[in-house]
Short mmCIF file of C-alpha atoms in Angstrom, two decimals:
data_model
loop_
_atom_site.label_atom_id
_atom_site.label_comp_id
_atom_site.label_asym_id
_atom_site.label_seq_id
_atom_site.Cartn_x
_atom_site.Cartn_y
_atom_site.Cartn_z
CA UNK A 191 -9.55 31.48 -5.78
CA UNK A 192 -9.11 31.18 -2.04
CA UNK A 193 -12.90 30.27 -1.59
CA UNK A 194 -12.67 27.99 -4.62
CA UNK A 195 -10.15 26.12 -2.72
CA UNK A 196 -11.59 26.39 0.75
CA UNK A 197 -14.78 25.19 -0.72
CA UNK A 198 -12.80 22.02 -2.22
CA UNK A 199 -11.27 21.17 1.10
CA UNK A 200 -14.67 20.53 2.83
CA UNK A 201 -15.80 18.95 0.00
CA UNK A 202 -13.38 16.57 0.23
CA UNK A 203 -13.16 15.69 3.42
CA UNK A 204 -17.13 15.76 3.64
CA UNK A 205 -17.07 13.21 0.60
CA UNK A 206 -14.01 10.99 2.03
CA UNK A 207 -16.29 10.80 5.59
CA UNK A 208 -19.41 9.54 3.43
CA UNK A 209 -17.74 7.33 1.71
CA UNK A 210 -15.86 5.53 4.43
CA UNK A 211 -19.20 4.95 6.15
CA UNK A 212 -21.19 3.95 2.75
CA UNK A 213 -18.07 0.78 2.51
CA UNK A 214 -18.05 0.12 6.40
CA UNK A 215 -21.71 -0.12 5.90
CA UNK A 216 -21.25 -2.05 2.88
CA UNK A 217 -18.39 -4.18 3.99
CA UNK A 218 -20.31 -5.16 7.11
CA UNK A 219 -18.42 -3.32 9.87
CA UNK A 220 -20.93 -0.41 10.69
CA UNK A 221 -20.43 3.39 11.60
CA UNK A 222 -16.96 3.25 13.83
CA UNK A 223 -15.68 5.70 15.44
CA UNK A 224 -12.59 5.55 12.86
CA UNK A 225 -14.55 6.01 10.16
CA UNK A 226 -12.99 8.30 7.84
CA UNK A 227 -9.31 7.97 8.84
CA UNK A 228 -8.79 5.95 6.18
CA UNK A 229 -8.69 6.82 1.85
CA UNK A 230 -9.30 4.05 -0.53
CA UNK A 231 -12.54 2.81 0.84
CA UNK A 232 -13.04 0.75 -1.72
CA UNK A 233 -10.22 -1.97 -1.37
CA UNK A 234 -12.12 -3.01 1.49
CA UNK A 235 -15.13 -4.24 -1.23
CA UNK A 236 -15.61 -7.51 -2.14
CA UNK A 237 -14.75 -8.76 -5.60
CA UNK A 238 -16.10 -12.06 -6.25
CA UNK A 239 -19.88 -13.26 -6.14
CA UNK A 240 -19.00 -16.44 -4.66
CA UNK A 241 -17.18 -15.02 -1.64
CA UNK A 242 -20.03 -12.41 -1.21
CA UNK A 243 -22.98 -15.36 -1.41
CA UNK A 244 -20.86 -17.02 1.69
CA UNK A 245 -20.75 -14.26 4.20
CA UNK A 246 -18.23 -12.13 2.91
CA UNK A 247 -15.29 -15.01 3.36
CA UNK A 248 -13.30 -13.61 0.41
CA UNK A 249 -9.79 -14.60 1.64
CA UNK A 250 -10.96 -18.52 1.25
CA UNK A 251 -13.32 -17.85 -1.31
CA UNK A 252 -12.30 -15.66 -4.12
CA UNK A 253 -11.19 -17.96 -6.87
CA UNK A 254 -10.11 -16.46 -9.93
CA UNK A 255 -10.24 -12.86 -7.86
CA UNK A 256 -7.92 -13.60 -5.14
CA UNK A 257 -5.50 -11.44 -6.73
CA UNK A 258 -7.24 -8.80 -5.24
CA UNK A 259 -7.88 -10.37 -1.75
CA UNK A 260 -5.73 -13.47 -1.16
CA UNK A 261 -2.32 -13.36 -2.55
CA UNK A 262 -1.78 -17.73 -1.07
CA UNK A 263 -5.06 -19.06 -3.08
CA UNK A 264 -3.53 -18.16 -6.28
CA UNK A 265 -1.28 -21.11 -5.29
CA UNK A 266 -3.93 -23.62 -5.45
CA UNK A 267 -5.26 -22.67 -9.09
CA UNK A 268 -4.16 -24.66 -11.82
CA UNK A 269 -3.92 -23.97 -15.66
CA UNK A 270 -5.11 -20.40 -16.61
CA UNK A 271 -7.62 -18.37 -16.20
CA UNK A 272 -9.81 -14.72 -16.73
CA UNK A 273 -12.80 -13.18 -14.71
CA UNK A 274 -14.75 -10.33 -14.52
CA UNK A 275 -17.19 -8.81 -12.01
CA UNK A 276 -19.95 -6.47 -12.00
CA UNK A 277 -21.68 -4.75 -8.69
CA UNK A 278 -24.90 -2.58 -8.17
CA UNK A 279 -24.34 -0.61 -4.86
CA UNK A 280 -26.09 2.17 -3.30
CA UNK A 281 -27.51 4.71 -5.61
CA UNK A 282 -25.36 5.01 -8.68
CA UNK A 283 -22.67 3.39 -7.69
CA UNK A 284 -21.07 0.56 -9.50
CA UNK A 285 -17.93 -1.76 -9.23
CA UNK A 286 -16.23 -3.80 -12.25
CA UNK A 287 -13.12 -5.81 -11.25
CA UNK A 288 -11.12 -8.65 -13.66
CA UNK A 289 -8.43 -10.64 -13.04
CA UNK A 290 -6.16 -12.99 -15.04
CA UNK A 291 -3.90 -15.72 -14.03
CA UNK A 292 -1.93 -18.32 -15.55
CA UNK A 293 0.36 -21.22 -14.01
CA UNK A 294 4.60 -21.29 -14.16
CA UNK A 295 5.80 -24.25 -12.46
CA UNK A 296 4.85 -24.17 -8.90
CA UNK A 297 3.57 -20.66 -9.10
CA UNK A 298 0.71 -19.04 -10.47
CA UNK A 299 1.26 -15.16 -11.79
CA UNK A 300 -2.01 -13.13 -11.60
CA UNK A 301 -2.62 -9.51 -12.98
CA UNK A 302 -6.03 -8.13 -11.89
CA UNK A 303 -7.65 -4.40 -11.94
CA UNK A 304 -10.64 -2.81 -9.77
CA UNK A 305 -13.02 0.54 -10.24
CA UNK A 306 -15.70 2.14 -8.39
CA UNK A 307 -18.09 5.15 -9.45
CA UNK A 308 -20.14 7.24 -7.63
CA UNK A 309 -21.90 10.23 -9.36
CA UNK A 310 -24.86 12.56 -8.98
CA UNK A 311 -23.56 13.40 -5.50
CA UNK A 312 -24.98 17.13 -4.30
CA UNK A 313 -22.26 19.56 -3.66
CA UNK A 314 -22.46 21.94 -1.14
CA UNK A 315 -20.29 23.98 1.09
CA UNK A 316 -22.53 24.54 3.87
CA UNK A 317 -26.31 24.27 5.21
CA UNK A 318 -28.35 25.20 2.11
CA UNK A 319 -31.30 23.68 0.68
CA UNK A 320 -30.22 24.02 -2.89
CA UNK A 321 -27.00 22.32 -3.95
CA UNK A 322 -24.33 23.84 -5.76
CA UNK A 323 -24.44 21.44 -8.54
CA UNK A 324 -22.82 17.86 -8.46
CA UNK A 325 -19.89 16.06 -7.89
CA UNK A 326 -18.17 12.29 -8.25
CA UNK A 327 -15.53 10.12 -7.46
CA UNK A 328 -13.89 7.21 -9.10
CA UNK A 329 -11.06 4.69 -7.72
CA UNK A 330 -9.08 2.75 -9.69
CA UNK A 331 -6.82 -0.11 -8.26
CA UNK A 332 -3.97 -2.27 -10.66
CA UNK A 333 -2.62 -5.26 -8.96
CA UNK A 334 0.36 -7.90 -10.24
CA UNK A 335 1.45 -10.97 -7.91
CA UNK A 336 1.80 -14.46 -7.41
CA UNK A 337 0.92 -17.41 -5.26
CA UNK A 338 3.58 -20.67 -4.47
CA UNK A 339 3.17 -23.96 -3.26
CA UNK A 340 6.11 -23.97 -0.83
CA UNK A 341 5.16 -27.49 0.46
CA UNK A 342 3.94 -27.42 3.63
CA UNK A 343 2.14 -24.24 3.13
CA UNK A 344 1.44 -21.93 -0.10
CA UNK A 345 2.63 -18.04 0.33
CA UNK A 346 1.37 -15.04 -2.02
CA UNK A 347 2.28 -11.37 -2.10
CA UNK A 348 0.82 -8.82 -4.42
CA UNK A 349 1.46 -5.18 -5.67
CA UNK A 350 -1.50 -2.54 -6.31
CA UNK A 351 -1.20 1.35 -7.70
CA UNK A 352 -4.11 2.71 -6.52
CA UNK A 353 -6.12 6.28 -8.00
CA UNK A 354 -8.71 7.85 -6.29
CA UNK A 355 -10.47 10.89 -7.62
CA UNK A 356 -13.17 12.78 -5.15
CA UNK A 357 -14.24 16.27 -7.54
CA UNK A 358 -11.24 18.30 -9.06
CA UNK A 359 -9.19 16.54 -6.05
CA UNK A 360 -6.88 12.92 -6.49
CA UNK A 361 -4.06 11.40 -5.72
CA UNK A 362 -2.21 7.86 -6.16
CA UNK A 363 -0.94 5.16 -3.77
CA UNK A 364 0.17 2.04 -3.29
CA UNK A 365 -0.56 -1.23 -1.78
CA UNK A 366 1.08 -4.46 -0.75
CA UNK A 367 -0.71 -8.18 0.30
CA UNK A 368 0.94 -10.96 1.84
CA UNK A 369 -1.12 -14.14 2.75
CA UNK A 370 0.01 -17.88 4.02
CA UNK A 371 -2.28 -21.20 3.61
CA UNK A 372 -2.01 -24.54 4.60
CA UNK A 373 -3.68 -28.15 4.43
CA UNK A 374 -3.20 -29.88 7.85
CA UNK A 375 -5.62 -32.19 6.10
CA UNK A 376 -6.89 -33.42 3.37
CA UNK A 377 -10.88 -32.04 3.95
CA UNK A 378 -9.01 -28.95 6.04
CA UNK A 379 -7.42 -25.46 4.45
CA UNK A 380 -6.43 -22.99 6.52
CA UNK A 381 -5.30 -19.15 5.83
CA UNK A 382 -3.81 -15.75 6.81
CA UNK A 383 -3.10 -12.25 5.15
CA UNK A 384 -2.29 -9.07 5.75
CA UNK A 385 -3.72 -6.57 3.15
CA UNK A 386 -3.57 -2.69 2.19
CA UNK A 387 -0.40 -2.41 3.77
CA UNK A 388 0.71 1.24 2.43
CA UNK A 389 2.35 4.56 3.31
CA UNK A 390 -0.64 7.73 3.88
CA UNK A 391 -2.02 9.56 1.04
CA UNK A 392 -2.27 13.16 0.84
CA UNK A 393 -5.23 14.71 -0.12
CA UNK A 394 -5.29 18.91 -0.50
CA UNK A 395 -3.53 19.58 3.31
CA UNK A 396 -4.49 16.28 4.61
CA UNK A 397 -3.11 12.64 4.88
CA UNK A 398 -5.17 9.97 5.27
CA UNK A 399 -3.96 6.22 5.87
CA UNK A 400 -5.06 3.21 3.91
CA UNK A 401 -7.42 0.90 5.04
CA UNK A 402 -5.06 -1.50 6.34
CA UNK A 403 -7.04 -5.23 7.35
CA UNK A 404 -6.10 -8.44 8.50
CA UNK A 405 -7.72 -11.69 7.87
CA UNK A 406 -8.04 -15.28 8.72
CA UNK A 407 -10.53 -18.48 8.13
CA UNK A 408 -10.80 -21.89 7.30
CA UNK A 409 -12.30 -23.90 5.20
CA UNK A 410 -13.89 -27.36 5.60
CA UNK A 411 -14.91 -30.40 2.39
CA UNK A 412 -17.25 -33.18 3.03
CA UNK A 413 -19.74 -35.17 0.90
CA UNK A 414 -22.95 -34.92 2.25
CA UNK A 415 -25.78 -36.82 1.46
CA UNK A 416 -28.59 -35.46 -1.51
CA UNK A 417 -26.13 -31.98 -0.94
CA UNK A 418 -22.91 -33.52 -2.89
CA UNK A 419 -19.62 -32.00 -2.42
CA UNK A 420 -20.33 -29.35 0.20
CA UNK A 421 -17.74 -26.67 1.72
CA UNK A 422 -18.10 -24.79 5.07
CA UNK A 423 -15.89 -22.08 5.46
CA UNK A 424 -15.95 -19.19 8.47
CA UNK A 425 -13.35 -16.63 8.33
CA UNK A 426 -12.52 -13.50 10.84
CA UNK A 427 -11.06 -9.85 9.70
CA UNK A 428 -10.76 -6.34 10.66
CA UNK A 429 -9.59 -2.96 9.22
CA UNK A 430 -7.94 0.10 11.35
CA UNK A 431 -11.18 2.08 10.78
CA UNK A 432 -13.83 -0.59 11.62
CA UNK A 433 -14.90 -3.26 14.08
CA UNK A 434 -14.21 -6.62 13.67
CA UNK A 435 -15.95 -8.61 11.86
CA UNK A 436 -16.71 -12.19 10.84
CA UNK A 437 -18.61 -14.40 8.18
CA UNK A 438 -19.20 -18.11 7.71
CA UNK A 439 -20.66 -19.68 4.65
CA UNK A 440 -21.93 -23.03 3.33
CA UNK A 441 -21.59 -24.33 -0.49
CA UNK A 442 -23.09 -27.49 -1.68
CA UNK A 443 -23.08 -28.90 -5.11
CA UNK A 444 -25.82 -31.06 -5.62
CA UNK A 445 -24.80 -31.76 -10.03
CA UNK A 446 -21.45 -31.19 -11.30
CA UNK A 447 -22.82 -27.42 -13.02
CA UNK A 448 -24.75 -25.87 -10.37
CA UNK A 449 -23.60 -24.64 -6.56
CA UNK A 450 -25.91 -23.61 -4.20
CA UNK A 451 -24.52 -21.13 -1.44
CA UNK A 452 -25.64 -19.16 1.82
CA UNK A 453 -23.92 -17.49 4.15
CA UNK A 454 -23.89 -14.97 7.65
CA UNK A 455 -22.08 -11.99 8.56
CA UNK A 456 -21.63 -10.93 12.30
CA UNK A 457 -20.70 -7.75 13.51
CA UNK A 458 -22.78 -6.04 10.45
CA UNK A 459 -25.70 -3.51 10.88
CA UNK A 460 -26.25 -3.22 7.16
CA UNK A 461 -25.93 -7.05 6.08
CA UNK A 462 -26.58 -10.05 7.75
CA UNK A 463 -27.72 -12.76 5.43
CA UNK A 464 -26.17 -13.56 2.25
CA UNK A 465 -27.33 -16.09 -0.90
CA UNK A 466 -26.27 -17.04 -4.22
CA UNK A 467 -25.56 -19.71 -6.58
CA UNK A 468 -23.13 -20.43 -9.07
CA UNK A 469 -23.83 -22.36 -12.90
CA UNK A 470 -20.65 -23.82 -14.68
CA UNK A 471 -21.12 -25.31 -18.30
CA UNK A 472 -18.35 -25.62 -21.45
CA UNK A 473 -15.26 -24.29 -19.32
CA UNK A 474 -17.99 -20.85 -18.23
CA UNK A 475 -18.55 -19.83 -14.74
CA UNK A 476 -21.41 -17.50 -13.51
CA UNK A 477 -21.92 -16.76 -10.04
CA UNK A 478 -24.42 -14.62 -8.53
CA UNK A 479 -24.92 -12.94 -5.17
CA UNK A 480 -27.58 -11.46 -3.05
CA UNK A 481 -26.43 -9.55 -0.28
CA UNK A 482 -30.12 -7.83 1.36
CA UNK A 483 -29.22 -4.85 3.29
CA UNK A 484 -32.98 -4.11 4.90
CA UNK A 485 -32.16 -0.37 4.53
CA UNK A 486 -33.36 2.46 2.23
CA UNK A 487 -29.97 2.39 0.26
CA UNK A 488 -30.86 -0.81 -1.40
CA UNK A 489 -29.62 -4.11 -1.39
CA UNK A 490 -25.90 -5.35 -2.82
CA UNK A 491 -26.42 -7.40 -6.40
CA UNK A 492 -23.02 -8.95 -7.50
CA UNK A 493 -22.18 -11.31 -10.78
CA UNK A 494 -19.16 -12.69 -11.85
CA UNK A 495 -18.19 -14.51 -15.08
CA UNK A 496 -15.06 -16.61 -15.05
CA UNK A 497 -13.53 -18.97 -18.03
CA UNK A 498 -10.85 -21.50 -17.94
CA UNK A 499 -8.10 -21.02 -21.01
#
C-alpha cells in the first residue's frame, strides 16, 4: 500500500509538471521557471476561435465565451445567446467549452462550463523503458456571472467550481473573475481583469496555487476601404507561473456573413502567428482558428458555433 501511494505521489506531481508546461507552451508563455507551481492549467486555455484567430486577445475578443475570460464584455451583449467550442491539442487531448447568456435590464447573466482530456499518458515511477500501463486526467470548470453597464464603464465578476482529476488523484476548487471596460470613444474600448483568483489546492501532501493572471487591451473600429468594418485589438497578460505575454489581432469584414482575421503573439516559443475566419448566416455563427505551433506536438485547431435566441 505504501508503494502504491508513493508511486501515486510522483505520478502526480510528474503529471501536474507536464502539464503546466504543455498549457504555458500552449498558452504562449514558454517553459518558466514557475512552471508547475500552479494546478488548473487549463483555465489559462483559450475558449473562443475568434479570440484565438487574433493573437490570443480573449479578454476583448471572446463574445459569447467571455463568461469564461471577461466577466465586463458580457455587458455589451444584447438579447440571448448559446455557444459551444471544440479544440484539438497535442496528442489526444481535447477541449469542449459552452456558454449561455441572456439579457435582464442593464445586465446580462451568463452560465458557461469548460473540460479538458488527456489520455494514453505512460505511467511510470522511475527510469524504465517499459511503462507501467497508462494514465489520464480530466478538468472540469462551471462558471455563473454577470456583466453591467454602469455608465461610464461596464463591470463583470464571475464564479467557477473547478475539478481536476490526474490518475486515482483529484480535488476541487474555486475561482473568482472581476473585469472593468470602458468607451472613451466611440471607435475606442478599453479593458481590465483579474482572473483565477482562488485559495491553493491540495493534491496528496501538496498544495499547489491557481494560475492566477491579469489582463488588459484595447480595441480599435474603423471602416476601411475594400476591408469593411475592420477591428484592431492588442491586449497584454500574465500568469504567476509564466512570462508575460502579449497578442494583437486584426478583423475585417469585407460582406455582412464572413470575417476574415489574423493575429501575433509575442513572448511565445510555441505560437507566433495566428489565422481564422468566421461565417454568420440565419442567426448561426462559426468561427474557426489556426494556431501553427512549428513543433512536433502539432498545431492548435479550434471551432466554435454560436446562435442568437
Amino acid at each position: 500500500m505504501k508503494n502504491v501511494d508513493h508511486r501515486r505521489r510522483i505520478v502526480l506531481k510528474k503529471a501536474v509538471l507536464i502539464l503546466a508546461m504543455a498549457a504555458a507552451a500552449r498558452a504562449g508563455s514558454g517553459v518558466y521557471r514557475d512552471a508547475g507551481s500552479a494546478a488548473f492549467q487549463f483555465l489559462k486555455l483559450e475558449t473562443s476561435a475568434r479570440a484565438s484567430a487574433l493573437g490570443g486577445t480573449s479578454l476583448m475578443n471572446s463574445g459569447s465565451m467571455s463568461i469564461l475570460s471577461s466577466p465586463s464584455a458580457l455587458a455589451s451583449l444584447g438579447g440571448a445567446g448559446i455557444s459551444f467550442c471544440h479544440a484539438a491539442h497535442f496528442g489526444s487531448t481535447t477541449q469542449n467549452s459552452m456558454a449561455f447568456h441572456t439579457r435582464a435590464g442593464r445586465a446580462s447573466v451568463a452560465f458557461g462550463a469548460t473540460s479538458v482530456y488527456t489520455g494514453g499518458m505512460e505511467l511510470r515511477d522511475g527510469a524504465s523503458s517499459e511503462p507501467l500501463g497508462e494514465f489520464s486526467c480530466w478538468d472540469i470548470g462551471l462558471a455563473a456571472g454577470a456583466g453591467m453597464d454602469l455608465g461610464p464603464f461596464d463591470a463583470g465578476v464571475a464564479a467557477r467550481l473547478i475539478r481536476e482529476k490526474i490518475w486515482t488523484s483529484g480535488t476541487w476548487g474555486f475561482s473568482f473573475d472581476a473585469g472593468v471596460s470602458a468607451l472613451p470613444a466611440e471607435w475606442l474600448r478599453i479593458s481590465a481583469a483579474f482572473l483565477n483568483i482562488g485559495p491553493e489546492a491540495d493534491f496528496e501532501d501538496g498544495s499547489f496555487r491557481l494560475p492566477a493572471t491579469w489582463r488588459a487591451g484595447a480595441s480599435a473600429n474603423a471602416e476601411l476601404p475594400l476591408a469593411g468594418a475592420s477591428t484592431l485589438t492588442g491586449e497584454v497578460w500574465k500568469s504567476i507561473d509564466g512570462r508575460p505575454q502579449a497578442g494583437v489581432g486584426l478583423e475585417t469584414v469585407p460582406a455582412g456573413w464572413a470575417a476574415l482575421r489574423a493575429g501575433f503573439r509575442a513572448g511565445s516559443d510555441a505560437v507566433s502567428a495566428t489565422a481564422g475566419a468566421g461565417l454568420t448566416a440565419a442567426g448561426w455563427t462559426l468561427d474557426y482558428a489556426w494556431l501553427p505551433s512549428g513543433s512536433p506536438i502539432g498545431d492548435i485547431h479550434r471551432i466554435s458555433l454560436s446562435r442568437s435566441l
